[in-house]
Coordinates of C-alpha atoms and ligand atoms in Angstrom, one line a residue:
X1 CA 0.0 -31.9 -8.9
X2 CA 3.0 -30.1 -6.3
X3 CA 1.6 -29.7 -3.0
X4 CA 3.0 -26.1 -2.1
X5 CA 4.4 -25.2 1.1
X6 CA 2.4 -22.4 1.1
X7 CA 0.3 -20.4 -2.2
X8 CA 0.0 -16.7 -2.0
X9 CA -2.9 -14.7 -3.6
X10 CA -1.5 -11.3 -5.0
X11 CA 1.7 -10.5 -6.0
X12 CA 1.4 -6.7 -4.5
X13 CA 4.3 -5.5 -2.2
X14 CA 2.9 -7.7 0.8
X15 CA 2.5 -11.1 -1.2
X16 CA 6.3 -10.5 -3.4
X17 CA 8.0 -9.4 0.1
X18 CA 5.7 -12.7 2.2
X19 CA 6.8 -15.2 -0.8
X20 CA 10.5 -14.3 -1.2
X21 CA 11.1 -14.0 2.5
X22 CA 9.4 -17.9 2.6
X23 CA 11.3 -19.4 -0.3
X24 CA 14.0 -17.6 1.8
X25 CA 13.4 -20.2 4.8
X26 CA 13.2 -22.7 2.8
X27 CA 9.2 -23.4 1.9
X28 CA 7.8 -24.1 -1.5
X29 CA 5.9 -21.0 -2.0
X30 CA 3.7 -19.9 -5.0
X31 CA 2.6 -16.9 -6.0
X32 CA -1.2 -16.2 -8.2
X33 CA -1.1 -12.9 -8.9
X34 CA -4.3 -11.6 -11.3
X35 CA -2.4 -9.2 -13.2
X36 CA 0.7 -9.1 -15.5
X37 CA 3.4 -7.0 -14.6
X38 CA 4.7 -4.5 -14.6
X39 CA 1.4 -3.1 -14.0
X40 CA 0.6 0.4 -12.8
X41 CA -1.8 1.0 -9.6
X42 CA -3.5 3.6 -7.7
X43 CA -1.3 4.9 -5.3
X44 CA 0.8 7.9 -4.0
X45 CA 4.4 6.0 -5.2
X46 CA 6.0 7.4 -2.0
X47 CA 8.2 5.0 -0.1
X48 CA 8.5 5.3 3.4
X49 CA 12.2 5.5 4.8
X50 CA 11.0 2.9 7.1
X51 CA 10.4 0.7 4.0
X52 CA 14.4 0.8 4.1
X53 CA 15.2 -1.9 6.4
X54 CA 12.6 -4.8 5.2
X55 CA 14.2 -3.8 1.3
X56 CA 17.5 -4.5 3.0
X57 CA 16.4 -8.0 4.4
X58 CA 15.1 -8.8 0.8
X59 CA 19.0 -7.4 -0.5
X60 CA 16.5 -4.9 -2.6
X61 CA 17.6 -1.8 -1.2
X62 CA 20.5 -0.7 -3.4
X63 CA 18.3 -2.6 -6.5
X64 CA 15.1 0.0 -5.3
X65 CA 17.8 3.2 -5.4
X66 CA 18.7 2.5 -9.4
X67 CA 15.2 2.4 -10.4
X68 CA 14.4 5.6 -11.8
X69 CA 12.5 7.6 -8.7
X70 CA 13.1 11.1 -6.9
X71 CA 14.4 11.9 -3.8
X72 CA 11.7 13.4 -2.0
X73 CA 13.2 16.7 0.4
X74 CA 9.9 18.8 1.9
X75 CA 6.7 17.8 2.1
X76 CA 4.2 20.8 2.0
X77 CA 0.7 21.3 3.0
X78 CA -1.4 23.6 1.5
X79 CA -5.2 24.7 3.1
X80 CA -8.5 25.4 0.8
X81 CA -7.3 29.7 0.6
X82 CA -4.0 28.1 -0.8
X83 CA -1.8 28.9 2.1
X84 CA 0.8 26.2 2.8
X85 CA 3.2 25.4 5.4
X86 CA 6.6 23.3 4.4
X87 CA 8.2 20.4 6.7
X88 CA 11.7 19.0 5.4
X89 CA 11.9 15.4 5.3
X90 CA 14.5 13.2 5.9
X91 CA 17.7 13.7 3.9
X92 CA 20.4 10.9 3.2
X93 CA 20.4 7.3 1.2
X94 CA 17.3 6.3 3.5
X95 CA 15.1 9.2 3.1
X96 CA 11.7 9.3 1.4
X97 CA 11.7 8.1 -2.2
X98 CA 8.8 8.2 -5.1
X99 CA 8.8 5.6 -7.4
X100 CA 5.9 4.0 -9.7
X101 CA 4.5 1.2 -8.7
X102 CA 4.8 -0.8 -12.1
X103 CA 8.7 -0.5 -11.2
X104 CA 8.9 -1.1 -7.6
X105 CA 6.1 -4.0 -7.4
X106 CA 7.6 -5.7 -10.6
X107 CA 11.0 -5.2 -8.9
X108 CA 9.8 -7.4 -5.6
X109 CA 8.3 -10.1 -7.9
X110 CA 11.5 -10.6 -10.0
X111 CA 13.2 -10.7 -6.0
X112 CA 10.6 -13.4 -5.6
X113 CA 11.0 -15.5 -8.1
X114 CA 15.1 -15.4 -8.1
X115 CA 14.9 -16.6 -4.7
X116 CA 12.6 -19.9 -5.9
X117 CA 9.2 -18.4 -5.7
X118 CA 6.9 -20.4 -8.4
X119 CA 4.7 -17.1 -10.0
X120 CA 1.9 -17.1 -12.2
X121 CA 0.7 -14.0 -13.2
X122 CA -2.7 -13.5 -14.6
X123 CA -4.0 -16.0 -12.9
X124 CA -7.3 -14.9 -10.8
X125 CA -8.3 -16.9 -7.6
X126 CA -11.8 -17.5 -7.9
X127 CA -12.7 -20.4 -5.7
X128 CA -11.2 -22.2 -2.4
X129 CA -11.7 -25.7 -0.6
X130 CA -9.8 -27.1 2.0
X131 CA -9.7 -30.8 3.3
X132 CA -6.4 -31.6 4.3
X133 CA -4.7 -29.0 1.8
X134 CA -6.1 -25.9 0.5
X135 CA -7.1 -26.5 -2.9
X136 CA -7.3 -23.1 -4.9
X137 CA -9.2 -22.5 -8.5
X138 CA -8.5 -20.1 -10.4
X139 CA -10.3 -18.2 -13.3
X140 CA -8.2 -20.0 -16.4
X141 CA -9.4 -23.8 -15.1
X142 CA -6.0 -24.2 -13.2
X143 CA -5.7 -25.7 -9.8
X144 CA -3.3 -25.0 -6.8
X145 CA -2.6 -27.1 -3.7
X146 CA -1.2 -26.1 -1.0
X147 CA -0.4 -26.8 2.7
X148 CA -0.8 -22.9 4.3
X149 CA -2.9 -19.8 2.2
X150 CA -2.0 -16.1 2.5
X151 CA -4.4 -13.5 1.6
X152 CA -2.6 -10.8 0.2
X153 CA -4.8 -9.5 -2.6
X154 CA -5.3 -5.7 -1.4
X155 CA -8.5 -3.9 0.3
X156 CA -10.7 -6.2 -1.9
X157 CA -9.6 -9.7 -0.8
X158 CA -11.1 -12.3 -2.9
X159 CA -9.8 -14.7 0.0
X160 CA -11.4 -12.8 2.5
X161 CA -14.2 -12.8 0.7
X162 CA -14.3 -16.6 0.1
X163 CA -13.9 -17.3 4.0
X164 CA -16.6 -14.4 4.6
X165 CA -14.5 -12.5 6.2
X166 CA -14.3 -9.3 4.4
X167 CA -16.7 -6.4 5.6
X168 CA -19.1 -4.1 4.1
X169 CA -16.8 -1.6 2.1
X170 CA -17.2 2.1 3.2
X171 CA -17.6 2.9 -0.4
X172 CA -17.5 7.0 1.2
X173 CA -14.8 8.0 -0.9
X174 CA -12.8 7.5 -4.3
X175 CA -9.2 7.7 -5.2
X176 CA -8.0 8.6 -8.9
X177 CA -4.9 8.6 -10.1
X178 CA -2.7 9.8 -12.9
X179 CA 0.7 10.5 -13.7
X180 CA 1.0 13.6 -15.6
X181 CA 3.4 15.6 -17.3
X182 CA 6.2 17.1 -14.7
X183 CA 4.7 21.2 -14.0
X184 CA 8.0 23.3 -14.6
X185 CA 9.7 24.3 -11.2
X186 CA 7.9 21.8 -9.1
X187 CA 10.8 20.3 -7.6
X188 CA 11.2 17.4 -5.3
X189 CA 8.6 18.0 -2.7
X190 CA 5.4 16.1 -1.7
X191 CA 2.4 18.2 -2.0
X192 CA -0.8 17.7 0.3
X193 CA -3.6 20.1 -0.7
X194 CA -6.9 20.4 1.0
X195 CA -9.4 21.3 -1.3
X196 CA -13.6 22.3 -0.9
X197 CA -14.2 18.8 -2.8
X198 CA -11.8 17.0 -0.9
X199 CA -7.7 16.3 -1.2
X200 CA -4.9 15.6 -3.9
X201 CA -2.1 14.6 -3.0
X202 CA 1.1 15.4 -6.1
X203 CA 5.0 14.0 -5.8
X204 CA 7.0 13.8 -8.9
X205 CA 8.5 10.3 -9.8
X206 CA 10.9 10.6 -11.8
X207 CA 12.5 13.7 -13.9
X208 CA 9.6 13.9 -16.4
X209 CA 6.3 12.5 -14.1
X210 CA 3.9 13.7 -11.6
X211 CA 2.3 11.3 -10.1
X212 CA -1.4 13.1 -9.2
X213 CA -4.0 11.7 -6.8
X214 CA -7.6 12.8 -6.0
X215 CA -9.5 11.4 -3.1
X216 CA -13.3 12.9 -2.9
X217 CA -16.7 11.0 -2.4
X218 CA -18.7 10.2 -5.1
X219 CA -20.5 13.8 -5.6
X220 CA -17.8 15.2 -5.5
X221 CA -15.1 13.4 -7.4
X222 CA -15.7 14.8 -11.1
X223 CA -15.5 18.1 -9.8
X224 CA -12.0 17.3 -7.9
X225 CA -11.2 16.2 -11.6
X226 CA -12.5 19.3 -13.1
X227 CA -10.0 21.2 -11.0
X228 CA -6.9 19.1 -11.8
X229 CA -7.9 19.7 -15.6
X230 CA -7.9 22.8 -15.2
X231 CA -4.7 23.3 -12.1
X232 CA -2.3 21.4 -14.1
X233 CA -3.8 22.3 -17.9
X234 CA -4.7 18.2 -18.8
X235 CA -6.7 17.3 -21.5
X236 CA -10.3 16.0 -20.7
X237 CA -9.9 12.5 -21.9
X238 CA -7.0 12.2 -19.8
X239 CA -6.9 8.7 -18.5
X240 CA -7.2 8.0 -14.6
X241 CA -7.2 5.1 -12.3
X242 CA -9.6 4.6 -9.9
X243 CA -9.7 2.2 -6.8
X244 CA -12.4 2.6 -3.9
X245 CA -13.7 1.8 -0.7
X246 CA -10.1 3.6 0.9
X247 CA -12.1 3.2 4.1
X248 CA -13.1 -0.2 5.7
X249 CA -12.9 -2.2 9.1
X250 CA -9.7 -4.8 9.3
X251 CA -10.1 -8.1 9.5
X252 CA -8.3 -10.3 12.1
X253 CA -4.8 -11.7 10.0
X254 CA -4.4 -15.3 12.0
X255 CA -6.6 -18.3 10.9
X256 CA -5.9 -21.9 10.7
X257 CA -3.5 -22.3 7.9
X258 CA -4.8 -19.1 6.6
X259 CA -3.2 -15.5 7.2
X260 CA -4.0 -12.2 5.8
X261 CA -1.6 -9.4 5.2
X262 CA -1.2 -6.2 3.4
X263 CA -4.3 -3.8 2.6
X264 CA -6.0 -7.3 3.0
X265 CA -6.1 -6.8 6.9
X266 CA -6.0 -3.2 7.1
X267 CA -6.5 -0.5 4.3
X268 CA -4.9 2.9 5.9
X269 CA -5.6 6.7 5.0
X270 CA -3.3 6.7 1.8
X271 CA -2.7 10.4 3.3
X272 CA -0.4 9.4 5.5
X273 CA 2.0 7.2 3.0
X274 CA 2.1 4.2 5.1
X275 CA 0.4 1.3 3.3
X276 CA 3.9 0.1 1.6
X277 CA 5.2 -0.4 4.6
X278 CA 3.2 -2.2 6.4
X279 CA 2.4 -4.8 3.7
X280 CA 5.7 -5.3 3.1
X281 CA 6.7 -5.5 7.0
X282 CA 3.4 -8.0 7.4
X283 CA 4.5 -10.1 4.7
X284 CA 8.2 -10.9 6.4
X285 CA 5.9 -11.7 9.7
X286 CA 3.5 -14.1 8.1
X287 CA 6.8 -15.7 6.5
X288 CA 7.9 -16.2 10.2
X289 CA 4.6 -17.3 11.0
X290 CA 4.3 -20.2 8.0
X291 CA 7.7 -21.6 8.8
X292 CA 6.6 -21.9 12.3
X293 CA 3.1 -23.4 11.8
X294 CA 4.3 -25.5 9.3
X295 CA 7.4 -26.7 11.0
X296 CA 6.0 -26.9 14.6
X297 CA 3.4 -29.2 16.7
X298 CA 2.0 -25.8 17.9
X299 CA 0.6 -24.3 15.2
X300 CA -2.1 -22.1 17.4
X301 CA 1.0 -20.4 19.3
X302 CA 2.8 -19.4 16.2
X303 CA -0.4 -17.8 15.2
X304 CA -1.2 -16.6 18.4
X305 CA 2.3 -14.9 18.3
X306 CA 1.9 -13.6 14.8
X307 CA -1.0 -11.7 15.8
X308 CA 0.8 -10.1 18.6
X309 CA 3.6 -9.1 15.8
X310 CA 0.8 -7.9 13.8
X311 CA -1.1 -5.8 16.3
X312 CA 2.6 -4.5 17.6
X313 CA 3.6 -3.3 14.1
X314 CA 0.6 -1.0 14.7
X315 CA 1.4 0.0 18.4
X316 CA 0.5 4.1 19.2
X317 CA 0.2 4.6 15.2
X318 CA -3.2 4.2 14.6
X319 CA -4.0 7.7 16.0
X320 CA -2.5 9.1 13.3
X321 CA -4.4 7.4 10.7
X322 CA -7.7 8.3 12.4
X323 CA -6.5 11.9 12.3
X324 CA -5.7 12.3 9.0
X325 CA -9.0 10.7 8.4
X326 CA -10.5 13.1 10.2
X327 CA -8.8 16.1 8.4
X328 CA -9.2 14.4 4.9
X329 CA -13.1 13.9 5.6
X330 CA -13.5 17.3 6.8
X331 CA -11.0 19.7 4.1
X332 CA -11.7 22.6 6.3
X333 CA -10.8 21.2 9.8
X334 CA -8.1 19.8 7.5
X335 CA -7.2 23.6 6.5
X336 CA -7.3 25.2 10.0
X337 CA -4.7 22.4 11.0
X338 CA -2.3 24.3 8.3
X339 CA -3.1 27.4 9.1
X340 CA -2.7 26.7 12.6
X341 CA 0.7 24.5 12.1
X342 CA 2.0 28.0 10.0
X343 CA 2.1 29.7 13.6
X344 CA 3.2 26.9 15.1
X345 CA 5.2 24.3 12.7
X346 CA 6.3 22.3 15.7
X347 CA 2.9 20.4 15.4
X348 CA 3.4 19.3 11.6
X349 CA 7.0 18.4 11.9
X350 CA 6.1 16.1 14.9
X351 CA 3.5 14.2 12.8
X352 CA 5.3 14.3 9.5
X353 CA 7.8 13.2 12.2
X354 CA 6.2 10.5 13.4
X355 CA 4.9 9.3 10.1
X356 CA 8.6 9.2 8.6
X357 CA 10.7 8.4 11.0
X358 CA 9.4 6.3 13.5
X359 CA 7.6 3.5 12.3
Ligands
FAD401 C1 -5.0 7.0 -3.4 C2 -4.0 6.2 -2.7 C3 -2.7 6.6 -2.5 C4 -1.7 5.9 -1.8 N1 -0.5 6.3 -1.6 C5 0.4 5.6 -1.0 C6 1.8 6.1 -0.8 O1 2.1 7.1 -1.4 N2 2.6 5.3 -0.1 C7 2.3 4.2 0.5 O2 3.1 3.5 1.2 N3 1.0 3.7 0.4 C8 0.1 4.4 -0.4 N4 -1.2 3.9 -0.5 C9 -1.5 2.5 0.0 C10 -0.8 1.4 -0.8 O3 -1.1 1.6 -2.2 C11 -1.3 0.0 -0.3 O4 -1.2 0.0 1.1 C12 -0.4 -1.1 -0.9 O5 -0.5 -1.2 -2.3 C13 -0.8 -2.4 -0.2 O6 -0.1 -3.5 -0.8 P1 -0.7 -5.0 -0.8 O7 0.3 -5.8 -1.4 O8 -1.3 -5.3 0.4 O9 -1.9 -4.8 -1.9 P2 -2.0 -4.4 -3.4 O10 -0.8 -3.6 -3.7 O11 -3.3 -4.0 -3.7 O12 -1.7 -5.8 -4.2 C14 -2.7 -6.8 -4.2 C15 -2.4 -7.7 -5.4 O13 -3.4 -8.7 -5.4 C16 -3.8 -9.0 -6.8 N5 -5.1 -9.6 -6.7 C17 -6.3 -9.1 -6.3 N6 -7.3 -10.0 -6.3 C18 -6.7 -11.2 -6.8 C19 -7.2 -12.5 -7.1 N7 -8.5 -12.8 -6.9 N8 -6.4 -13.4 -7.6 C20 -5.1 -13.1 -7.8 N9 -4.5 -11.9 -7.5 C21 -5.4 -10.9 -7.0 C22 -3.9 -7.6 -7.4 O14 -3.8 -7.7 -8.8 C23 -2.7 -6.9 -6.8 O15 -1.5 -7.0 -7.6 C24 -2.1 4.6 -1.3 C25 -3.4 4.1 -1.5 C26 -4.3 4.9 -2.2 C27 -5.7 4.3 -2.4

């Protein structure tokens, strides 16, 4: 059986961007992803600009700009009484793009594997031993070796899960998601609507698609739905996707020949657009990371330094998570922010500022 360098679970944006950027240095890296793409998921499809950069390291970035996707120019925010306030975004090549996520994720793992990344797609990690090696099961019967594991299989982790790591979900709230037929007129903006039941979030993706999002709790959830039917005239056996908890603690990402990345460590208010980014920024760090540990008699202080990395790629930022937690949890605090920011825009376009421009 190959010993692998190193065996990533999931195939998301942090696991494609961790394994290319290893096979990249070098390391025999292997991929177990549970799905087979492409493969929609729940999710906004907005990339940050600061996504820009890391798709450049991969030599994705031109690649990302030919799938089809829309430039996104205002965001706008829109309170309960359905008064809004409009902040313009970023123009240029590295502005804010929405694309859907069967494209952009299959894109990564095609990166992957042209860069001598070993993938197997639906292939579900169920089980995990290590003696020397880590050896990994999986739900067909096949086994995996490997010399270093990465967790990188989204706010779920089975691999958190395995080494008990992974907390008690918040299961407060729901996500669904659909893309819908384009509305007529609705241009190229991102729209963030507070609602009694809770938030939607709406960006087209392409020329013909909307790609819709409702977050609510439980209660509330079907009748976040029944307004959608109704907002954007869907049928009521439309299809949605549905993921929860969108709240839970993080998990430390540095373990013996074991790291975490992506929504594995750290699941962040989807609000604020951010989650792309980070796993795919986390996933060049842990490749950093391997090559060290593996290559090096000092294995604790490359891990020691890639939890600095980790926790720096975070600095000052996670204040604006909480607060768009706290507006999303509360729709009318959430509203009076808009109504206030329509006297004052200076407030929104510093966040909306800080969220797209200054990661
Ligand atoms: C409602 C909502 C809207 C969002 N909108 C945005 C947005 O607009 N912009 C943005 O940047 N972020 C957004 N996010 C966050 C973003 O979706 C995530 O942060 C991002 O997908 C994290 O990438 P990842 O690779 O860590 O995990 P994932 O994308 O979840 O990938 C994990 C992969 O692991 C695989 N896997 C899981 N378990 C196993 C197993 N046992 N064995 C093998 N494979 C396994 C899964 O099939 C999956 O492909 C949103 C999130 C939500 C909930």
């Amino acid at each position: 059986m190959q010993l692998f360098d190193v065996a990533i679970v999931g195939g998301g944006p942090a696991g494609s961007s961790c394994a290319a950027f290893c096979a990249m240095a070098g390391l025999q890296s292997l991929v177990l992803e549970r799905e087979k793409f492409p493969r929609e998921k729940v999710c906004g499809d907005c990339l940050n600009p600061s996504c820009w950069p890391v798709l450049g390291r991969l030599e994705l970035a031109e690649r990302v700009r030919n799938l089809s996707h829309s430039k996104l120019s205002t965001v706008e925010f829109i309170a309960i009484d359905g008064r809004g306030v409009t902040v313009e975004l970023p123009s240029g090549a590295d502005g804010e793009i929405s694309v859907k996520r069967s494209l952009f994720d299959d894109l990564l793992l095609t990166r992957a594997r042209e860069v001598g990344v070993k993938v197997h797609e639906q292939t579900t990690v169920t089980g995990l031993h290590r003696n020397d090696h880590w050896n990994i099961e999986t739900a067909s019967g096949d086994f995996f070796q490997a010399r270093m594991l990465i967790g990188a299989d989204g706010r779920n982790s089975t691999v958190a899960h395995l080494s008990n790591l992974l907390p008690r979900p918040a299961r407060e709230r729901v996500a669904l998601q659909a893309h819908i037929p384009l509305p007529r007129d609705f241009g190229n903006r991102i729209v963030l609507q507070f609602l009694r039941e809770g938030y939607s979030g709406q960006a087209s993706v392409n020329e013909t698609q909307l790609n819709l999002c409702l977050v609510g709790t439980p209660p509330t959830i079907s009748a976040l739905r029944k307004w959608a039917e109704r907002q954007f005239d869907l049928p009521p056996n439309q299809l949605w996707r549905t993921i929860t908890p969108l709240t839970r603690s993080p998990i430390p990402p540095a373990h013996e020949k074991l790291l975490f990345i992506g929504d594995a460590v750290r699941v962040v208010e989807p609000f604020t657009g951010e989650g792309i980014y980070y796993a795919l920024r986390s996933g060049e760090l842990a490749a950093k990371a391997v090559a060290k540990v593996l290559r090096s008699d000092n294995s604790n202080s490359a891990l020691r330094e890639f939890g600095r990395a980790y926790a720096q790629m975070y600095h000052g930022r996670l204040w604006i998570n909480r607060l768009a937690r706290a507006a999303v949890l509360r729709p009318h605090l959430g509203s009076l922010f808009v109504h206030a920011a329509r006297f004052r825009p200076a407030i929104l376009k510093l966040l909306t500022g800080k969220i797209v421009e200054e990661l």
